[in-house]
């Protein structure tokens, strides 16, 4: 027997694996959403040493059921409302399997022309589906590229912006460079600032409008003027369309006008919310992007049915990005690159090697079509609207407004005491139940629960059941803590 899996063995085990995944899709609803293992449980169940002799594949599937699945949190569970959805759809999973099967490296056009050209086509398709401007298209001065994550996209935007401000790539940073975020911006910007050598102390945090939690453009303007007067070089402003905490939307147009005036790069982080623009009526989210954004990123791996990892990043002009990153060692020289007629995506990302991620996005776009994608977004919005109405009608809960897209944030009301601690206990009890999974954030100093709709398997009945569980647990907790809740008494006897 050859030590390699033969094509026939691959067929046999491959069918078992595909069946396993299909069974998982059918049965995931019966599993507890959040893993209930304690730290170290999974590790302790695994052998301390690797096998000396090959074991075949059957044992992997057996241990998957016995050890791995209990140690998983099921992101594809219909009761998963935590963080943001991380949708894995059938066509995306199959597209990824094909990518694994082909095992190509797409670092250069020459290392697999179709890997590059399909990616160019799907990112241009997605730009069209989202109504993004023509200059983001690869047949124009800009272009799109698939990155592993929105965090990488922000780092790359910073590197391109640094390139545009001078020759940091060659000489390193000289003088003080500054970056602008709001109190609500994703933490990846601060991390990227550290990685890029800008330094965490040079990340300037602009305050937000307390009503919308969107960045206050006037404060940004003032801060930029002060920093420039003090000799700093502003590198980039990050505006967010759909913050991680509450899905707040920064005023991109006003921010963009200020960036233009000061000559600063505008990056728009629309990781969660950007894909909602497949629905034409939601394109107002991107107001100002066409005129002012130098770069823009959104994650099909959150709400658009494509399994992780798949962030699409576009730049209005690709020259600063490739200028910052292109490097030409002898061993990668080839006629196609020298001709200048091809795109080499290694110059658009941090690493050299790259997966054939375009296959899964291509599979998704072809399977669902624009119509199917719009239906999926609409379904999440409808579920959010229903939940929002229930919360508004319930005197024991308070809705966080503005409620945006598929994210609903709310606060259970308590009759005094440490309300934040009570809310956290309520959330932990619900998450321990295994029926649903919620996360929290803090708004104006207070703990708020987040419920993100839009899961691939989440139907109206699951949202209803989750809401009933939340109400019942709140009522039970109120009784348990012998507090008196205002308003409703039907569940408290
Ligand atoms: C989720 C999220 C990110 C991080 O996304 P990754 O792709 O996991 O890096 C960044 N920004 C915002 C606004 C997000 O919601």
JSON list of N, CA, C and O and ligand atoms in Angstrom, two decimals, residues 84 148-154 184-189 240-245 269-273 299 301-302 308 310-311 450, ligand 1:
[
{"chain": "A", "resi": 84, "resn": "UNK", "atom": "N", "xyz": [-20.84, 38.74, 15.20]},
{"chain": "A", "resi": 84, "resn": "UNK", "atom": "CA", "xyz": [-21.58, 38.89, 13.95]},
{"chain": "A", "resi": 84, "resn": "UNK", "atom": "C", "xyz": [-21.65, 37.51, 13.33]},
{"chain": "A", "resi": 84, "resn": "UNK", "atom": "O", "xyz": [-20.82, 36.65, 13.64]},
{"chain": "A", "resi": 148, "resn": "UNK", "atom": "N", "xyz": [-7.51, 37.93, 3.80]},
{"chain": "A", "resi": 148, "resn": "UNK", "atom": "CA", "xyz": [-8.01, 36.98, 4.80]},
{"chain": "A", "resi": 148, "resn": "UNK", "atom": "C", "xyz": [-9.00, 37.64, 5.75]},
{"chain": "A", "resi": 148, "resn": "UNK", "atom": "O", "xyz": [-9.94, 37.00, 6.20]},
{"chain": "A", "resi": 149, "resn": "UNK", "atom": "N", "xyz": [-8.79, 38.91, 6.07]},
{"chain": "A", "resi": 149, "resn": "UNK", "atom": "CA", "xyz": [-9.65, 39.51, 7.08]},
{"chain": "A", "resi": 149, "resn": "UNK", "atom": "C", "xyz": [-9.67, 41.03, 6.93]},
{"chain": "A", "resi": 149, "resn": "UNK", "atom": "O", "xyz": [-8.79, 41.61, 6.30]},
{"chain": "A", "resi": 150, "resn": "UNK", "atom": "N", "xyz": [-10.66, 41.63, 7.55]},
{"chain": "A", "resi": 150, "resn": "UNK", "atom": "CA", "xyz": [-10.76, 43.09, 7.55]},
{"chain": "A", "resi": 150, "resn": "UNK", "atom": "C", "xyz": [-9.58, 43.71, 8.30]},
{"chain": "A", "resi": 150, "resn": "UNK", "atom": "O", "xyz": [-9.17, 44.83, 8.01]},
{"chain": "A", "resi": 151, "resn": "UNK", "atom": "N", "xyz": [-9.05, 42.96, 9.26]},
{"chain": "A", "resi": 151, "resn": "UNK", "atom": "CA", "xyz": [-7.88, 43.46, 10.01]},
{"chain": "A", "resi": 151, "resn": "UNK", "atom": "C", "xyz": [-6.70, 43.63, 9.06]},
{"chain": "A", "resi": 151, "resn": "UNK", "atom": "O", "xyz": [-5.98, 44.63, 9.11]},
{"chain": "A", "resi": 152, "resn": "UNK", "atom": "N", "xyz": [-6.48, 42.64, 8.20]},
{"chain": "A", "resi": 152, "resn": "UNK", "atom": "CA", "xyz": [-5.40, 42.76, 7.22]},
{"chain": "A", "resi": 152, "resn": "UNK", "atom": "C", "xyz": [-5.67, 43.92, 6.27]},
{"chain": "A", "resi": 152, "resn": "UNK", "atom": "O", "xyz": [-4.74, 44.63, 5.88]},
{"chain": "A", "resi": 153, "resn": "UNK", "atom": "N", "xyz": [-6.93, 44.09, 5.90]},
{"chain": "A", "resi": 153, "resn": "UNK", "atom": "CA", "xyz": [-7.27, 45.19, 4.98]},
{"chain": "A", "resi": 153, "resn": "UNK", "atom": "C", "xyz": [-6.90, 46.53, 5.61]},
{"chain": "A", "resi": 153, "resn": "UNK", "atom": "O", "xyz": [-6.37, 47.41, 4.93]},
{"chain": "A", "resi": 154, "resn": "UNK", "atom": "N", "xyz": [-7.15, 46.71, 6.92]},
{"chain": "A", "resi": 154, "resn": "UNK", "atom": "CA", "xyz": [-6.79, 48.00, 7.52]},
{"chain": "A", "resi": 154, "resn": "UNK", "atom": "C", "xyz": [-5.28, 48.18, 7.55]},
{"chain": "A", "resi": 154, "resn": "UNK", "atom": "O", "xyz": [-4.79, 49.28, 7.32]},
{"chain": "A", "resi": 184, "resn": "UNK", "atom": "N", "xyz": [-15.31, 54.13, 18.67]},
{"chain": "A", "resi": 184, "resn": "UNK", "atom": "CA", "xyz": [-16.05, 52.91, 18.29]},
{"chain": "A", "resi": 184, "resn": "UNK", "atom": "C", "xyz": [-15.33, 52.09, 17.22]},
{"chain": "A", "resi": 184, "resn": "UNK", "atom": "O", "xyz": [-15.82, 51.04, 16.82]},
{"chain": "A", "resi": 185, "resn": "UNK", "atom": "N", "xyz": [-14.21, 52.58, 16.73]},
{"chain": "A", "resi": 185, "resn": "UNK", "atom": "CA", "xyz": [-13.50, 51.88, 15.64]},
{"chain": "A", "resi": 185, "resn": "UNK", "atom": "C", "xyz": [-13.00, 50.51, 16.11]},
{"chain": "A", "resi": 185, "resn": "UNK", "atom": "O", "xyz": [-12.62, 50.35, 17.27]},
{"chain": "A", "resi": 186, "resn": "UNK", "atom": "N", "xyz": [-12.97, 49.57, 15.21]},
{"chain": "A", "resi": 186, "resn": "UNK", "atom": "CA", "xyz": [-12.50, 48.22, 15.54]},
{"chain": "A", "resi": 186, "resn": "UNK", "atom": "C", "xyz": [-11.05, 48.25, 16.03]},
{"chain": "A", "resi": 186, "resn": "UNK", "atom": "O", "xyz": [-10.22, 49.00, 15.51]},
{"chain": "A", "resi": 187, "resn": "UNK", "atom": "N", "xyz": [-10.75, 47.39, 16.98]},
{"chain": "A", "resi": 187, "resn": "UNK", "atom": "CA", "xyz": [-9.42, 47.35, 17.61]},
{"chain": "A", "resi": 187, "resn": "UNK", "atom": "C", "xyz": [-8.31, 47.01, 16.61]},
{"chain": "A", "resi": 187, "resn": "UNK", "atom": "O", "xyz": [-7.13, 47.25, 16.89]},
{"chain": "A", "resi": 188, "resn": "UNK", "atom": "N", "xyz": [-8.68, 46.45, 15.47]},
{"chain": "A", "resi": 188, "resn": "UNK", "atom": "CA", "xyz": [-7.64, 46.08, 14.50]},
{"chain": "A", "resi": 188, "resn": "UNK", "atom": "C", "xyz": [-6.87, 47.29, 13.99]},
{"chain": "A", "resi": 188, "resn": "UNK", "atom": "O", "xyz": [-5.73, 47.17, 13.55]},
{"chain": "A", "resi": 189, "resn": "UNK", "atom": "N", "xyz": [-7.48, 48.48, 14.06]},
{"chain": "A", "resi": 189, "resn": "UNK", "atom": "CA", "xyz": [-6.77, 49.67, 13.59]},
{"chain": "A", "resi": 189, "resn": "UNK", "atom": "C", "xyz": [-5.60, 49.99, 14.53]},
{"chain": "A", "resi": 189, "resn": "UNK", "atom": "O", "xyz": [-4.50, 50.32, 14.08]},
{"chain": "A", "resi": 240, "resn": "UNK", "atom": "N", "xyz": [-16.01, 54.05, 9.81]},
{"chain": "A", "resi": 240, "resn": "UNK", "atom": "CA", "xyz": [-16.63, 52.73, 9.89]},
{"chain": "A", "resi": 240, "resn": "UNK", "atom": "C", "xyz": [-18.08, 52.80, 9.45]},
{"chain": "A", "resi": 240, "resn": "UNK", "atom": "O", "xyz": [-18.83, 53.68, 9.88]},
{"chain": "A", "resi": 241, "resn": "UNK", "atom": "N", "xyz": [-18.46, 51.88, 8.58]},
{"chain": "A", "resi": 241, "resn": "UNK", "atom": "CA", "xyz": [-19.86, 51.72, 8.22]},
{"chain": "A", "resi": 241, "resn": "UNK", "atom": "C", "xyz": [-20.31, 50.43, 8.90]},
{"chain": "A", "resi": 241, "resn": "UNK", "atom": "O", "xyz": [-20.02, 49.33, 8.44]},
{"chain": "A", "resi": 242, "resn": "UNK", "atom": "N", "xyz": [-20.95, 50.59, 10.06]},
{"chain": "A", "resi": 242, "resn": "UNK", "atom": "CA", "xyz": [-21.37, 49.42, 10.84]},
{"chain": "A", "resi": 242, "resn": "UNK", "atom": "C", "xyz": [-20.31, 49.02, 11.85]},
{"chain": "A", "resi": 242, "resn": "UNK", "atom": "O", "xyz": [-19.55, 48.09, 11.61]},
{"chain": "A", "resi": 243, "resn": "UNK", "atom": "N", "xyz": [-20.28, 49.71, 12.99]},
{"chain": "A", "resi": 243, "resn": "UNK", "atom": "CA", "xyz": [-19.24, 49.38, 13.98]},
{"chain": "A", "resi": 243, "resn": "UNK", "atom": "C", "xyz": [-19.52, 48.01, 14.61]},
{"chain": "A", "resi": 243, "resn": "UNK", "atom": "O", "xyz": [-20.64, 47.51, 14.58]},
{"chain": "A", "resi": 244, "resn": "UNK", "atom": "N", "xyz": [-18.48, 47.46, 15.18]},
{"chain": "A", "resi": 244, "resn": "UNK", "atom": "CA", "xyz": [-18.58, 46.11, 15.73]},
{"chain": "A", "resi": 244, "resn": "UNK", "atom": "C", "xyz": [-19.48, 46.10, 16.97]},
{"chain": "A", "resi": 244, "resn": "UNK", "atom": "O", "xyz": [-20.22, 45.15, 17.20]},
{"chain": "A", "resi": 245, "resn": "UNK", "atom": "N", "xyz": [-19.43, 47.17, 17.72]},
{"chain": "A", "resi": 245, "resn": "UNK", "atom": "CA", "xyz": [-20.18, 47.22, 18.97]},
{"chain": "A", "resi": 245, "resn": "UNK", "atom": "C", "xyz": [-21.69, 47.33, 18.72]},
{"chain": "A", "resi": 245, "resn": "UNK", "atom": "O", "xyz": [-22.47, 46.51, 19.22]},
{"chain": "A", "resi": 269, "resn": "UNK", "atom": "N", "xyz": [-14.02, 51.07, 6.75]},
{"chain": "A", "resi": 269, "resn": "UNK", "atom": "CA", "xyz": [-14.15, 49.71, 7.26]},
{"chain": "A", "resi": 269, "resn": "UNK", "atom": "C", "xyz": [-15.64, 49.38, 7.33]},
{"chain": "A", "resi": 269, "resn": "UNK", "atom": "O", "xyz": [-16.35, 49.85, 8.22]},
{"chain": "A", "resi": 270, "resn": "UNK", "atom": "N", "xyz": [-16.10, 48.58, 6.36]},
{"chain": "A", "resi": 270, "resn": "UNK", "atom": "CA", "xyz": [-17.51, 48.18, 6.33]},
{"chain": "A", "resi": 270, "resn": "UNK", "atom": "C", "xyz": [-17.59, 46.67, 6.45]},
{"chain": "A", "resi": 270, "resn": "UNK", "atom": "O", "xyz": [-18.37, 46.00, 5.76]},
{"chain": "A", "resi": 271, "resn": "UNK", "atom": "N", "xyz": [-16.77, 46.13, 7.36]},
{"chain": "A", "resi": 271, "resn": "UNK", "atom": "CA", "xyz": [-16.59, 44.67, 7.46]},
{"chain": "A", "resi": 271, "resn": "UNK", "atom": "C", "xyz": [-17.93, 43.95, 7.55]},
{"chain": "A", "resi": 271, "resn": "UNK", "atom": "O", "xyz": [-18.21, 43.03, 6.78]},
{"chain": "A", "resi": 272, "resn": "UNK", "atom": "N", "xyz": [-18.75, 44.38, 8.49]},
{"chain": "A", "resi": 272, "resn": "UNK", "atom": "CA", "xyz": [-20.05, 43.72, 8.66]},
{"chain": "A", "resi": 272, "resn": "UNK", "atom": "C", "xyz": [-21.10, 44.26, 7.69]},
{"chain": "A", "resi": 272, "resn": "UNK", "atom": "O", "xyz": [-21.77, 43.49, 6.99]},
{"chain": "A", "resi": 273, "resn": "UNK", "atom": "N", "xyz": [-21.24, 45.57, 7.64]},
{"chain": "A", "resi": 273, "resn": "UNK", "atom": "CA", "xyz": [-22.42, 46.17, 7.01]},
{"chain": "A", "resi": 273, "resn": "UNK", "atom": "C", "xyz": [-22.32, 46.33, 5.50]},
{"chain": "A", "resi": 273, "resn": "UNK", "atom": "O", "xyz": [-23.34, 46.41, 4.81]},
{"chain": "A", "resi": 299, "resn": "UNK", "atom": "N", "xyz": [-16.71, 42.23, 4.41]},
{"chain": "A", "resi": 299, "resn": "UNK", "atom": "CA", "xyz": [-16.48, 40.81, 4.65]},
{"chain": "A", "resi": 299, "resn": "UNK", "atom": "C", "xyz": [-17.62, 39.93, 4.15]},
{"chain": "A", "resi": 299, "resn": "UNK", "atom": "O", "xyz": [-18.59, 39.71, 4.89]},
{"chain": "A", "resi": 301, "resn": "UNK", "atom": "N", "xyz": [-17.42, 37.08, 4.42]},
{"chain": "A", "resi": 301, "resn": "UNK", "atom": "CA", "xyz": [-17.38, 36.00, 5.44]},
{"chain": "A", "resi": 301, "resn": "UNK", "atom": "C", "xyz": [-18.16, 36.33, 6.70]},
{"chain": "A", "resi": 301, "resn": "UNK", "atom": "O", "xyz": [-18.19, 35.53, 7.62]},
{"chain": "A", "resi": 302, "resn": "UNK", "atom": "N", "xyz": [-18.80, 37.47, 6.73]},
{"chain": "A", "resi": 302, "resn": "UNK", "atom": "CA", "xyz": [-19.71, 37.70, 7.85]},
{"chain": "A", "resi": 302, "resn": "UNK", "atom": "C", "xyz": [-21.15, 37.40, 7.40]},
{"chain": "A", "resi": 302, "resn": "UNK", "atom": "O", "xyz": [-21.71, 36.39, 7.74]},
{"chain": "A", "resi": 308, "resn": "UNK", "atom": "N", "xyz": [-15.41, 31.83, 6.24]},
{"chain": "A", "resi": 308, "resn": "UNK", "atom": "CA", "xyz": [-14.13, 32.47, 6.52]},
{"chain": "A", "resi": 308, "resn": "UNK", "atom": "C", "xyz": [-13.03, 31.70, 5.79]},
{"chain": "A", "resi": 308, "resn": "UNK", "atom": "O", "xyz": [-13.05, 30.48, 5.79]},
{"chain": "A", "resi": 310, "resn": "UNK", "atom": "N", "xyz": [-12.74, 35.54, 3.85]},
{"chain": "A", "resi": 310, "resn": "UNK", "atom": "CA", "xyz": [-13.03, 36.22, 2.60]},
{"chain": "A", "resi": 310, "resn": "UNK", "atom": "C", "xyz": [-13.43, 37.68, 2.87]},
{"chain": "A", "resi": 310, "resn": "UNK", "atom": "O", "xyz": [-14.59, 38.00, 3.04]},
{"chain": "A", "resi": 311, "resn": "UNK", "atom": "N", "xyz": [-12.40, 38.52, 2.93]},
{"chain": "A", "resi": 311, "resn": "UNK", "atom": "CA", "xyz": [-12.62, 39.98, 3.00]},
{"chain": "A", "resi": 311, "resn": "UNK", "atom": "C", "xyz": [-12.30, 40.53, 1.62]},
{"chain": "A", "resi": 311, "resn": "UNK", "atom": "O", "xyz": [-11.26, 40.19, 1.06]},
{"chain": "A", "resi": 450, "resn": "UNK", "atom": "N", "xyz": [-26.18, 42.25, 22.77]},
{"chain": "A", "resi": 450, "resn": "UNK", "atom": "CA", "xyz": [-26.20, 42.33, 21.30]},
{"chain": "A", "resi": 450, "resn": "UNK", "atom": "C", "xyz": [-26.79, 41.05, 20.75]},
{"chain": "A", "resi": 450, "resn": "UNK", "atom": "O", "xyz": [-26.44, 39.97, 21.19]},
{"chain": "B", "resi": 1, "resn": "LIG", "atom": "C1", "xyz": [-15.67, 42.07, 12.37]},
{"chain": "B", "resi": 1, "resn": "LIG", "atom": "C2", "xyz": [-15.08, 43.40, 12.15]},
{"chain": "B", "resi": 1, "resn": "LIG", "atom": "C3", "xyz": [-13.72, 43.56, 11.88]},
{"chain": "B", "resi": 1, "resn": "LIG", "atom": "C4", "xyz": [-12.76, 42.41, 11.95]},
{"chain": "B", "resi": 1, "resn": "LIG", "atom": "O1", "xyz": [-12.98, 41.52, 10.93]},
{"chain": "B", "resi": 1, "resn": "LIG", "atom": "P1", "xyz": [-11.93, 40.39, 10.58]},
{"chain": "B", "resi": 1, "resn": "LIG", "atom": "O2", "xyz": [-12.23, 40.08, 9.18]},
{"chain": "B", "resi": 1, "resn": "LIG", "atom": "O3", "xyz": [-12.19, 39.28, 11.52]},
{"chain": "B", "resi": 1, "resn": "LIG", "atom": "O4", "xyz": [-10.56, 40.95, 10.78]},
{"chain": "B", "resi": 1, "resn": "LIG", "atom": "C5", "xyz": [-13.24, 44.81, 11.58]},
{"chain": "B", "resi": 1, "resn": "LIG", "atom": "N1", "xyz": [-14.05, 45.86, 11.55]},
{"chain": "B", "resi": 1, "resn": "LIG", "atom": "C6", "xyz": [-15.36, 45.77, 11.82]},
{"chain": "B", "resi": 1, "resn": "LIG", "atom": "C7", "xyz": [-16.22, 46.99, 11.77]},
{"chain": "B", "resi": 1, "resn": "LIG", "atom": "C8", "xyz": [-15.92, 44.53, 12.14]},
{"chain": "B", "resi": 1, "resn": "LIG", "atom": "O5", "xyz": [-17.21, 44.44, 12.43]}
]
